[in-house]
CSV table of C-alpha atoms in Angstrom, one decimal:
chain,number,residue,atom,x,y,z
A,2,MET,CA,10.4,29.9,-20.1
A,3,THR,CA,11.5,28.1,-17.0
A,4,ALA,CA,9.6,24.7,-16.7
A,5,LYS,CA,7.4,24.9,-13.1
A,6,PRO,CA,9.2,22.5,-10.4
A,7,VAL,CA,7.7,19.1,-10.5
A,8,THR,CA,4.8,18.7,-7.6
A,9,THR,CA,3.2,15.5,-7.1
A,10,ARG,CA,0.5,14.6,-4.0
A,11,PHE,CA,-1.0,11.4,-2.3
A,12,ALA,CA,-4.3,12.2,-1.2
A,13,PRO,CA,-5.7,9.6,0.9
A,14,SER,CA,-9.0,9.7,2.6
A,15,PRO,CA,-8.7,9.1,6.2
A,16,THR,CA,-11.8,7.1,6.4
A,17,GLY,CA,-9.7,3.5,6.8
A,18,PHE,CA,-6.0,2.1,6.9
A,19,ILE,CA,-4.5,2.3,3.5
A,20,HIS,CA,-3.9,-0.9,1.7
A,21,VAL,CA,-1.2,-2.2,-1.3
A,22,GLY,CA,-3.6,-0.3,-3.7
A,23,ASN,CA,-3.4,2.7,-2.3
A,24,LEU,CA,0.3,2.5,-1.6
A,25,ARG,CA,1.0,2.1,-5.4
A,26,THR,CA,-0.3,5.7,-6.1
A,27,ALA,CA,1.6,6.8,-3.3
A,28,LEU,CA,4.8,5.4,-4.3
A,29,PHE,CA,4.2,6.5,-8.0
A,30,ASN,CA,3.6,10.1,-6.9
A,31,TYR,CA,6.5,9.9,-4.8
A,32,LEU,CA,9.2,8.4,-7.3
A,33,ILE,CA,8.1,10.9,-9.9
A,34,ALA,CA,8.9,13.7,-7.1
A,35,ARG,CA,12.1,12.1,-6.0
A,36,LYS,CA,13.5,11.4,-9.6
A,37,SER,CA,12.8,15.2,-10.5
A,38,GLY,CA,13.9,16.8,-7.0
A,39,GLY,CA,10.5,18.1,-6.8
A,40,GLN,CA,7.8,18.2,-4.0
A,41,PHE,CA,5.6,15.1,-2.7
A,42,ILE,CA,2.6,16.6,-0.7
A,43,LEU,CA,0.7,14.5,1.6
A,44,ARG,CA,-2.9,15.7,1.5
A,45,LEU,CA,-5.6,14.6,3.8
A,46,ASP,CA,-9.0,14.5,1.9
A,47,ASP,CA,-11.0,14.7,5.3
A,48,THR,CA,-14.1,16.9,3.9
A,49,ASP,CA,-16.5,13.7,5.0
A,50,ARG,CA,-16.7,14.7,8.4
A,51,GLU,CA,-18.5,11.5,9.7
A,52,ARG,CA,-16.1,9.0,8.6
A,53,SER,CA,-12.9,10.7,8.8
A,54,LYS,CA,-10.9,9.8,11.7
A,55,GLN,CA,-7.8,11.0,13.3
A,56,GLU,CA,-6.7,7.7,13.9
A,57,TYR,CA,-6.6,6.6,10.5
A,58,ALA,CA,-4.8,10.1,9.7
A,59,ASP,CA,-2.3,9.2,12.2
A,60,GLY,CA,-2.1,5.3,10.6
A,61,ILE,CA,-1.9,7.0,7.2
A,62,LYS,CA,1.4,8.5,8.4
A,63,GLU,CA,2.7,5.9,10.2
A,64,ASP,CA,2.4,3.3,7.3
A,65,LEU,CA,4.0,5.9,5.0
A,66,GLU,CA,6.9,6.7,7.6
A,67,TRP,CA,7.6,3.0,8.1
A,68,LEU,CA,8.0,2.8,3.9
A,69,GLY,CA,10.4,5.6,3.7
A,70,LEU,CA,7.9,7.9,1.6
A,71,HIS,CA,8.6,11.0,3.5
A,72,TRP,CA,6.5,14.0,2.3
A,73,ASP,CA,7.3,17.8,1.9
A,74,ARG,CA,4.3,19.0,3.5
A,75,VAL,CA,1.0,18.1,5.2
A,76,GLU,CA,-2.4,19.6,3.8
A,77,ARG,CA,-5.8,18.9,5.1
A,78,GLN,CA,-8.8,19.6,3.1
A,79,SER,CA,-10.8,20.5,6.5
A,80,ASP,CA,-8.3,23.4,6.7
A,81,ARG,CA,-9.5,25.1,3.6
A,82,LEU,CA,-13.5,25.0,3.6
A,83,ASP,CA,-13.4,28.9,3.2
A,84,ARG,CA,-11.1,28.4,0.0
A,85,TYR,CA,-13.7,26.0,-1.4
A,86,ALA,CA,-16.9,28.3,-0.8
A,87,GLU,CA,-14.3,31.2,-2.2
A,88,ALA,CA,-13.9,28.9,-5.5
A,89,ALA,CA,-17.8,28.1,-5.4
A,90,ASP,CA,-18.6,31.7,-5.4
A,91,GLN,CA,-16.2,32.0,-8.5
A,92,LEU,CA,-18.0,29.1,-10.4
A,93,ARG,CA,-21.1,30.8,-9.6
A,94,ALA,CA,-20.3,34.0,-11.1
A,95,ALA,CA,-18.9,32.4,-14.0
A,96,GLY,CA,-22.6,30.5,-14.6
A,97,ARG,CA,-21.1,27.2,-14.2
A,98,PHE,CA,-22.6,26.2,-10.7
A,99,TYR,CA,-26.3,25.4,-10.5
A,100,GLU,CA,-28.6,24.4,-7.5
A,101,CYS,CA,-30.9,21.2,-7.9
A,102,PHE,CA,-33.2,19.7,-5.1
A,103,GLU,CA,-34.2,16.4,-6.5
A,104,SER,CA,-34.1,13.7,-3.8
A,105,PRO,CA,-31.8,10.3,-3.9
A,106,THR,CA,-35.0,8.6,-5.0
A,107,GLU,CA,-36.1,10.7,-7.3
A,108,LEU,CA,-32.8,10.7,-9.1
A,109,ASP,CA,-32.8,6.7,-9.2
A,110,LEU,CA,-36.0,6.8,-10.5
A,111,LYS,CA,-34.7,8.9,-13.4
A,112,ARG,CA,-32.0,7.0,-13.8
A,113,LYS,CA,-33.8,3.7,-14.1
A,114,LYS,CA,-36.2,5.2,-16.7
A,115,GLN,CA,-33.3,6.2,-19.0
A,116,LEU,CA,-31.7,2.7,-18.8
A,117,ASN,CA,-35.0,1.2,-19.8
A,118,MET,CA,-35.3,3.5,-22.6
A,119,GLY,CA,-31.9,2.5,-23.6
A,120,ARG,CA,-30.0,5.4,-23.0
A,121,PRO,CA,-26.9,6.3,-20.5
A,122,PRO,CA,-28.1,7.7,-17.2
A,123,VAL,CA,-26.8,10.9,-17.4
A,124,TYR,CA,-28.2,13.7,-15.2
A,125,ASP,CA,-31.2,15.7,-17.4
A,126,ARG,CA,-30.3,19.0,-16.1
A,127,ALA,CA,-33.8,19.6,-15.0
A,128,ALA,CA,-32.4,21.9,-12.1
A,129,LEU,CA,-31.4,24.5,-15.0
A,130,LYS,CA,-34.7,25.2,-15.6
A,131,LEU,CA,-35.7,26.4,-11.8
A,132,THR,CA,-36.6,29.7,-11.5
A,133,GLU,CA,-36.0,31.5,-8.3
A,134,ASP,CA,-39.7,30.7,-7.4
A,135,ASP,CA,-39.1,27.2,-7.9
A,136,LYS,CA,-36.2,27.2,-5.7
A,137,ALA,CA,-38.0,29.2,-3.0
A,138,ARG,CA,-41.1,26.4,-3.1
A,139,HIS,CA,-38.7,23.7,-2.6
A,140,ARG,CA,-36.8,25.3,0.3
A,141,ALA,CA,-40.2,26.2,2.0
A,142,ASP,CA,-41.0,22.2,1.5
A,143,GLY,CA,-37.8,21.6,3.7
A,144,ARG,CA,-35.6,20.5,0.5
A,145,ASP,CA,-32.0,22.0,0.8
A,146,GLY,CA,-30.2,22.4,-2.4
A,147,TYR,CA,-27.2,20.6,-3.6
A,148,TRP,CA,-24.5,21.8,-6.5
A,149,ARG,CA,-23.4,20.6,-9.7
A,150,PHE,CA,-21.0,21.7,-12.1
A,151,GLU,CA,-22.3,22.6,-15.6
A,152,LEU,CA,-20.3,21.0,-18.0
A,153,ASN,CA,-19.3,22.5,-21.6
A,154,GLN,CA,-21.0,19.5,-23.5
A,155,THR,CA,-17.6,18.8,-25.7
A,156,ARG,CA,-15.0,16.1,-26.0
A,157,ILE,CA,-12.3,16.3,-23.2
A,158,GLU,CA,-8.9,15.0,-24.3
A,159,TRP,CA,-5.6,14.3,-22.7
A,160,THR,CA,-2.5,12.1,-23.4
A,161,ASP,CA,-2.0,10.0,-20.4
A,162,GLY,CA,1.0,9.0,-18.8
A,163,ILE,CA,0.3,5.2,-19.1
A,164,LEU,CA,-3.2,5.1,-21.4
A,165,GLY,CA,-2.1,7.4,-23.8
A,166,PRO,CA,-4.6,9.5,-25.8
A,167,ILE,CA,-8.1,9.8,-24.1
A,168,SER,CA,-10.8,11.2,-25.4
A,169,ILE,CA,-14.2,11.7,-23.3
A,170,ASP,CA,-17.4,13.1,-24.5
A,171,ALA,CA,-18.6,15.3,-21.8
A,172,GLY,CA,-22.3,14.7,-22.9
A,173,SER,CA,-22.0,11.2,-22.1
A,174,VAL,CA,-21.2,12.3,-18.5
A,175,SER,CA,-23.4,13.6,-15.8
A,176,ASP,CA,-22.9,17.2,-14.5
A,177,PRO,CA,-21.0,16.2,-11.2
A,178,VAL,CA,-22.2,17.1,-8.1
A,179,LEU,CA,-19.7,19.2,-6.0
A,180,ILE,CA,-21.4,20.4,-3.1
A,181,ARG,CA,-23.9,18.3,-1.1
A,182,ALA,CA,-27.4,19.5,0.5
A,183,ASP,CA,-25.5,19.1,3.9
A,184,GLY,CA,-22.4,21.3,2.6
A,185,GLN,CA,-20.0,18.5,2.4
A,186,VAL,CA,-17.3,19.6,-0.3
A,187,LEU,CA,-17.0,16.5,-2.4
A,188,TYR,CA,-13.7,15.1,-3.7
A,189,THR,CA,-13.9,16.2,-7.3
A,190,PHE,CA,-14.4,20.0,-6.6
A,191,ALA,CA,-12.1,20.4,-3.6
A,192,SER,CA,-9.1,18.2,-5.2
A,193,SER,CA,-9.4,20.4,-8.4
A,194,VAL,CA,-9.0,23.6,-6.1
A,195,ASP,CA,-6.4,22.4,-3.8
A,196,ASP,CA,-4.5,21.1,-7.3
A,197,ILE,CA,-4.8,24.4,-8.6
A,198,ASP,CA,-3.6,26.4,-5.2
A,199,MET,CA,-0.6,23.7,-4.4
A,200,GLY,CA,0.9,23.9,-7.7
A,201,VAL,CA,0.4,19.9,-8.6
A,202,THR,CA,1.8,19.3,-11.8
A,203,HIS,CA,1.7,15.6,-12.0
A,204,ILE,CA,-0.8,13.3,-10.9
A,205,VAL,CA,-0.7,9.5,-11.2
A,206,ARG,CA,-4.1,7.4,-9.7
A,207,GLY,CA,-6.1,4.5,-10.2
A,208,ALA,CA,-7.7,3.9,-13.5
A,209,ASP,CA,-11.3,4.0,-11.7
A,210,HIS,CA,-10.5,8.0,-11.6
A,211,VAL,CA,-10.6,8.6,-15.5
A,212,THR,CA,-13.9,9.9,-15.7
A,213,ASN,CA,-13.3,12.5,-12.8
A,214,THR,CA,-10.3,13.4,-14.5
A,215,ALA,CA,-12.5,14.7,-17.6
A,216,THR,CA,-14.9,16.5,-15.2
A,217,GLN,CA,-11.6,18.0,-13.2
A,218,ILE,CA,-9.7,19.3,-16.2
A,219,GLN,CA,-13.1,21.4,-16.8
A,220,ILE,CA,-13.2,22.4,-13.0
A,221,ILE,CA,-10.0,23.5,-12.8
A,222,GLU,CA,-10.2,25.5,-16.7
A,223,ALA,CA,-13.1,27.2,-15.3
A,224,LEU,CA,-11.3,28.7,-12.1
A,225,GLY,CA,-8.3,29.8,-14.4
A,226,GLY,CA,-6.1,26.8,-13.7
A,227,THR,CA,-3.6,24.8,-16.0
A,228,PRO,CA,-4.5,21.0,-15.7
A,229,PRO,CA,-1.4,18.8,-14.3
A,230,SER,CA,-0.1,15.9,-16.4
A,231,PHE,CA,-2.3,12.8,-15.5
A,232,ALA,CA,-1.5,9.1,-15.5
A,233,HIS,CA,-4.1,6.4,-14.5
A,234,HIS,CA,-2.3,3.2,-13.6
A,235,SER,CA,-4.1,0.0,-13.6
A,236,LEU,CA,-5.9,-1.6,-10.7
A,237,LEU,CA,-4.6,-3.9,-8.2
A,238,THR,CA,-7.0,-7.2,-7.6
A,239,GLY,CA,-6.1,-9.9,-5.3
A,240,ALA,CA,-4.6,-13.0,-6.2
A,241,GLY,CA,-7.8,-14.7,-7.1
A,242,GLY,CA,-8.8,-11.5,-9.1
A,243,GLU,CA,-10.9,-9.9,-6.1
A,244,GLU,CA,-11.2,-6.5,-5.4
A,245,LEU,CA,-8.8,-4.8,-2.7
A,246,SER,CA,-10.9,-3.1,0.1
A,247,LYS,CA,-9.2,-0.8,2.6
A,248,ARG,CA,-12.1,-1.0,4.9
A,249,LEU,CA,-12.6,-4.7,5.0
A,250,GLY,CA,-8.4,-4.4,6.2
A,251,THR,CA,-7.4,-7.3,3.4
A,252,LEU,CA,-4.1,-6.3,2.3
A,253,SER,CA,-3.5,-3.3,4.4
A,254,LEU,CA,-0.2,-2.0,4.9
A,255,ARG,CA,-0.2,-2.7,8.5
A,256,ASP,CA,-1.5,-6.0,8.2
A,257,LEU,CA,1.5,-6.7,5.8
A,258,ARG,CA,3.8,-5.5,8.6
A,259,ALA,CA,2.5,-7.5,11.3
A,260,ARG,CA,3.3,-10.4,9.2
A,261,GLY,CA,6.9,-9.4,8.9
A,262,VAL,CA,6.9,-8.1,5.2
A,263,ALA,CA,10.0,-6.0,4.9
A,264,PRO,CA,9.1,-2.3,3.8
A,265,GLU,CA,12.0,-2.9,0.8
A,266,ALA,CA,9.9,-5.9,-0.1
A,267,LEU,CA,7.0,-4.3,-0.4
A,268,LEU,CA,8.5,-1.1,-2.4
A,269,SER,CA,10.4,-3.2,-4.6
A,270,LEU,CA,7.0,-5.2,-5.7
A,271,MET,CA,4.8,-2.0,-6.4
A,272,ALA,CA,7.2,-0.4,-8.1
A,273,ARG,CA,7.5,-2.9,-11.2
A,274,LEU,CA,4.4,-5.0,-10.5
A,275,GLY,CA,2.3,-4.4,-13.8
A,276,SER,CA,5.0,-2.7,-15.8
A,277,SER,CA,7.4,-4.6,-18.4
A,278,GLN,CA,10.1,-4.3,-16.0
A,279,PRO,CA,11.3,-7.6,-13.6
A,280,VAL,CA,10.6,-7.2,-10.3
A,281,GLU,CA,14.3,-7.5,-8.4
A,282,LEU,CA,15.0,-6.6,-4.7
A,283,ARG,CA,16.1,-2.8,-4.0
A,284,MET,CA,17.6,-1.9,-0.9
A,285,THR,CA,17.3,1.9,-1.5
A,286,MET,CA,14.8,4.5,-2.7
A,287,ASP,CA,17.1,6.1,-4.9
A,288,GLU,CA,17.5,2.9,-6.6
A,289,LEU,CA,13.9,2.3,-7.1
A,290,ALA,CA,13.7,5.8,-8.6
A,291,GLU,CA,16.5,5.1,-10.8
A,292,GLY,CA,14.6,2.7,-13.0
A,293,PHE,CA,11.3,3.8,-12.4
A,294,ASP,CA,9.7,4.5,-15.9
A,295,LEU,CA,5.6,5.3,-15.9
A,296,SER,CA,5.7,4.5,-19.5
A,297,SER,CA,6.6,0.6,-19.0
A,298,PHE,CA,3.4,0.2,-17.4
A,299,GLY,CA,0.3,-1.6,-18.9
A,300,SER,CA,-3.5,-1.3,-18.4
A,301,ALA,CA,-5.0,-4.5,-17.9
A,302,PRO,CA,-5.8,-5.1,-14.0
A,303,THR,CA,-2.8,-6.5,-12.1
A,304,LYS,CA,-2.9,-9.3,-10.0
A,305,PHE,CA,-1.3,-9.0,-6.2
A,306,ASP,CA,-0.3,-11.8,-4.7
A,307,ALA,CA,1.1,-11.1,-1.0
A,308,GLU,CA,2.9,-14.6,-0.9
A,309,ASP,CA,5.3,-12.9,-3.8
A,310,LEU,CA,6.5,-10.6,-1.1
A,311,PHE,CA,8.0,-13.3,1.1
A,312,PRO,CA,10.8,-14.2,-0.9
A,313,LEU,CA,11.7,-10.5,-1.0
A,314,THR,CA,11.4,-10.2,2.4
A,315,ARG,CA,13.6,-13.0,3.0
A,316,ALA,CA,16.3,-11.8,0.2
A,317,ARG,CA,16.5,-8.4,2.2
A,318,ASN,CA,16.8,-9.8,5.8
A,319,GLN,CA,19.6,-12.0,4.7
A,320,ALA,CA,21.3,-9.1,3.0
A,321,LEU,CA,21.0,-7.0,6.5
A,322,PRO,CA,24.2,-6.3,8.3
A,323,PHE,CA,24.5,-7.3,12.0
A,324,GLU,CA,24.4,-3.7,13.1
A,325,ALA,CA,20.7,-3.8,11.8
A,326,VAL,CA,19.3,-6.4,14.1
A,327,ALA,CA,22.0,-6.4,17.0
A,328,ASP,CA,19.1,-4.9,19.3
A,329,ARG,CA,16.7,-7.5,18.4
A,330,ILE,CA,18.9,-10.2,19.1
A,331,ALA,CA,20.0,-8.9,22.2
A,332,ALA,CA,16.5,-9.0,23.1
A,333,LEU,CA,16.2,-12.6,22.5
A,334,GLY,CA,18.5,-13.1,25.3
A,335,ILE,CA,21.3,-14.0,23.2
A,336,PRO,CA,25.1,-13.5,24.7
A,337,GLU,CA,27.0,-10.3,23.2
A,338,GLY,CA,29.7,-12.6,22.8
A,339,LEU,CA,28.0,-14.8,20.3
A,340,ALA,CA,25.5,-12.4,19.0
A,341,GLN,CA,27.3,-12.1,15.6
A,342,GLN,CA,28.2,-15.5,15.2
A,343,PHE,CA,24.4,-16.2,16.0
A,344,TRP,CA,23.4,-13.8,13.4
A,345,ALA,CA,25.6,-15.3,10.5
A,346,VAL,CA,24.1,-18.6,11.1
A,347,ALA,CA,20.9,-18.2,11.8
A,348,SER,CA,20.4,-15.3,8.9
A,349,HIS,CA,20.1,-18.1,6.3
A,350,ASN,CA,17.4,-20.1,7.7
A,351,ILE,CA,14.8,-17.2,8.5
A,352,THR,CA,11.9,-15.5,6.1
A,353,VAL,CA,11.0,-12.9,8.1
A,354,LEU,CA,12.9,-11.4,11.4
A,355,GLU,CA,10.6,-13.1,13.5
A,356,ASP,CA,11.8,-16.6,12.7
A,357,LEU,CA,15.3,-15.6,14.6
A,358,ALA,CA,12.9,-16.2,17.8
A,359,PRO,CA,13.1,-20.3,17.7
A,360,TRP,CA,16.4,-20.2,16.6
A,361,ALA,CA,17.5,-18.5,19.7
A,362,ASP,CA,15.2,-20.5,22.0
A,363,LEU,CA,16.9,-23.7,20.5
A,364,VAL,CA,20.1,-22.0,20.8
A,365,LEU,CA,19.9,-20.7,24.9
A,366,ASN,CA,17.5,-23.8,25.9
A,367,GLY,CA,17.7,-26.6,23.4
A,368,ALA,CA,15.0,-28.5,21.6
A,369,GLU,CA,12.8,-31.1,22.3
A,370,PRO,CA,14.1,-34.2,20.6
A,371,VAL,CA,12.1,-36.0,17.8
A,372,VAL,CA,13.3,-39.4,17.6
A,373,GLU,CA,11.6,-42.1,15.0
A,374,PRO,CA,10.9,-45.2,17.0
A,375,GLU,CA,13.2,-47.2,14.5
A,376,ASP,CA,16.1,-44.9,15.7
A,377,ALA,CA,15.5,-44.7,19.5
A,378,GLU,CA,18.2,-47.3,20.2
A,379,PHE,CA,20.6,-45.7,17.8
A,380,ILE,CA,20.2,-42.2,19.4
A,381,ALA,CA,20.3,-43.5,22.7
A,382,GLN,CA,23.9,-44.8,21.6
A,383,ALA,CA,24.8,-41.6,19.6
A,384,MET,CA,23.6,-39.3,23.1
A,385,ALA,CA,26.0,-41.3,25.0
A,386,LEU,CA,29.1,-40.5,22.8
A,387,LEU,CA,28.2,-36.9,22.6
A,388,PRO,CA,31.1,-34.8,23.9
A,389,PRO,CA,30.2,-32.3,26.8
A,390,LEU,CA,29.0,-28.3,26.7
A,391,PRO,CA,30.9,-26.3,25.5
A,392,PHE,CA,30.8,-27.5,21.8
A,393,ASP,CA,33.2,-26.1,19.3
A,394,ALA,CA,33.6,-25.8,15.4
A,395,GLY,CA,35.0,-29.5,15.5
A,396,THR,CA,32.4,-31.1,17.6
A,397,TRP,CA,30.0,-32.0,15.0
A,398,ALA,CA,32.3,-33.9,12.9
A,399,GLU,CA,34.3,-35.3,15.9
A,400,TRP,CA,30.7,-36.7,17.4
A,401,THR,CA,29.5,-38.1,14.0
A,402,ALA,CA,32.7,-40.0,13.1
A,403,ARG,CA,32.6,-41.6,16.9
A,404,VAL,CA,29.0,-42.6,16.0
A,405,LYS,CA,29.6,-43.9,12.7
A,406,GLU,CA,32.2,-46.2,13.6
A,407,ALA,CA,30.4,-47.3,16.8
A,408,THR,CA,27.4,-48.0,15.0
A,409,GLY,CA,27.8,-48.4,11.6
A,410,ARG,CA,25.6,-45.8,10.1
A,411,LYS,CA,26.6,-43.6,7.4
A,412,GLY,CA,25.2,-40.7,5.2
A,413,LYS,CA,21.8,-39.8,5.5
A,414,GLY,CA,21.0,-42.6,8.3
A,415,LEU,CA,23.5,-40.8,10.4
A,416,PHE,CA,23.1,-37.3,10.1
A,417,LYS,CA,19.4,-36.9,9.7
A,418,PRO,CA,18.4,-38.7,13.1
A,419,LEU,CA,21.3,-36.6,14.7
A,420,ARG,CA,19.8,-33.4,13.3
A,421,HIS,CA,16.6,-34.4,14.5
A,422,ALA,CA,17.7,-35.1,18.0
A,423,LEU,CA,19.6,-32.4,19.0
A,424,THR,CA,17.4,-29.7,17.0
A,425,GLY,CA,14.1,-31.1,16.6
A,426,GLN,CA,14.0,-30.0,13.1
A,427,ALA,CA,15.0,-31.6,9.9
A,428,HIS,CA,16.4,-29.1,8.3
A,429,GLY,CA,18.5,-26.1,9.2
A,430,PRO,CA,21.6,-24.3,9.5
A,431,GLU,CA,24.9,-26.7,9.1
A,432,MET,CA,25.1,-28.5,12.3
A,433,ALA,CA,29.2,-27.9,12.5
A,434,ASP,CA,28.1,-23.7,12.8
A,435,LEU,CA,25.2,-24.4,14.9
A,436,MET,CA,26.6,-26.7,17.6
A,437,PRO,CA,29.1,-23.9,18.8
A,438,LEU,CA,26.2,-21.7,19.7
A,439,MET,CA,24.2,-24.1,21.9
A,440,GLN,CA,23.9,-23.6,25.6
A,441,LYS,CA,21.9,-26.7,26.5
A,442,VAL,CA,20.9,-30.2,24.8
A,443,ARG,CA,17.6,-31.7,26.1
A,444,GLY,CA,17.8,-35.3,27.1
A,445,VAL,CA,16.6,-38.1,24.8
């Protein structure tokens, strides 16, 4: 028997911009498909009509494209409402769907009563006892019914790709609401129908979905489908252990991009963070996929510190060929004849590519000199000995030799004040390499 081709999906709701926690889910599913030559589906779970926005859908696509996570096809749940209605009828016919009428307040009172009695707050299935006359009276009173899936109260078991063997007593879980009173199809139901219809074979998602998985396995089986292989990765927290939230905008991909984080840096960290493998910069998706192994990930919450992205970004940027930055350097005004030399010098003194701008300003316009009071007389004497522009590769050595002979200074006391006076900075490229690029020197 031929095995089904691997099909994975990333199913964000377009109710906000995605953050690194969402990215982890997207990347894991993408890499599984990539390694096997399978399909990766982008599915927009947009049945929440009030909160789903086109700008967020566009933003999700933009973020994934920036990272190089290219999907094979896009699906929108809002295009499949007729299919969900059909699947709901199938569950009604099978006796697995039942209508309820309790208000949120009534449900809350039931939960509190159960908790006060030391019982788990599981729905009591009171609606199963309603007669057609009872339902008609509720409707006459202005109540709209919502629909729950009746779980078989057995143990639901699967072998999780990260967590290992999982066993959940369905009797400890409330029958899930699948369709709200206003007709909105909820995630648990729509996702189950989609996974069957789209041939999804592997699902990786956060550990907060474990209970969803238990109920979805029964829903998929009730609809005649075969449950996919599930794996639940640990949840990311912020550096201080705080929860990540896409709607707060903390650590959203667009914020990280605006800070200059390189996509390769973000992918390299996310593909290994929380695993037993070391985090190392990988420049291509094939390199990332080659070493990716779900079984190497642990279950404990994993701290994410955005500052860890910047050493990786620095390494990535410093490894870029000139061709990758030529347009950016030209836009900074660096003459074409100096552009490659400028990149060779500046590239070793940047973290994000935006750091090129101040070096370009220094080269083109000179720098505001920094002179300590005790060095004022020394710098005045040194600047009088500075050779005229244009400088060349030997200018720094020639100048410092003259200044040393004239003033008697040497070592740090000679070189540091001169660098400060020319560049306004204490550190930077080798002066012998930087000076030939300089088009102007500001007076002291």
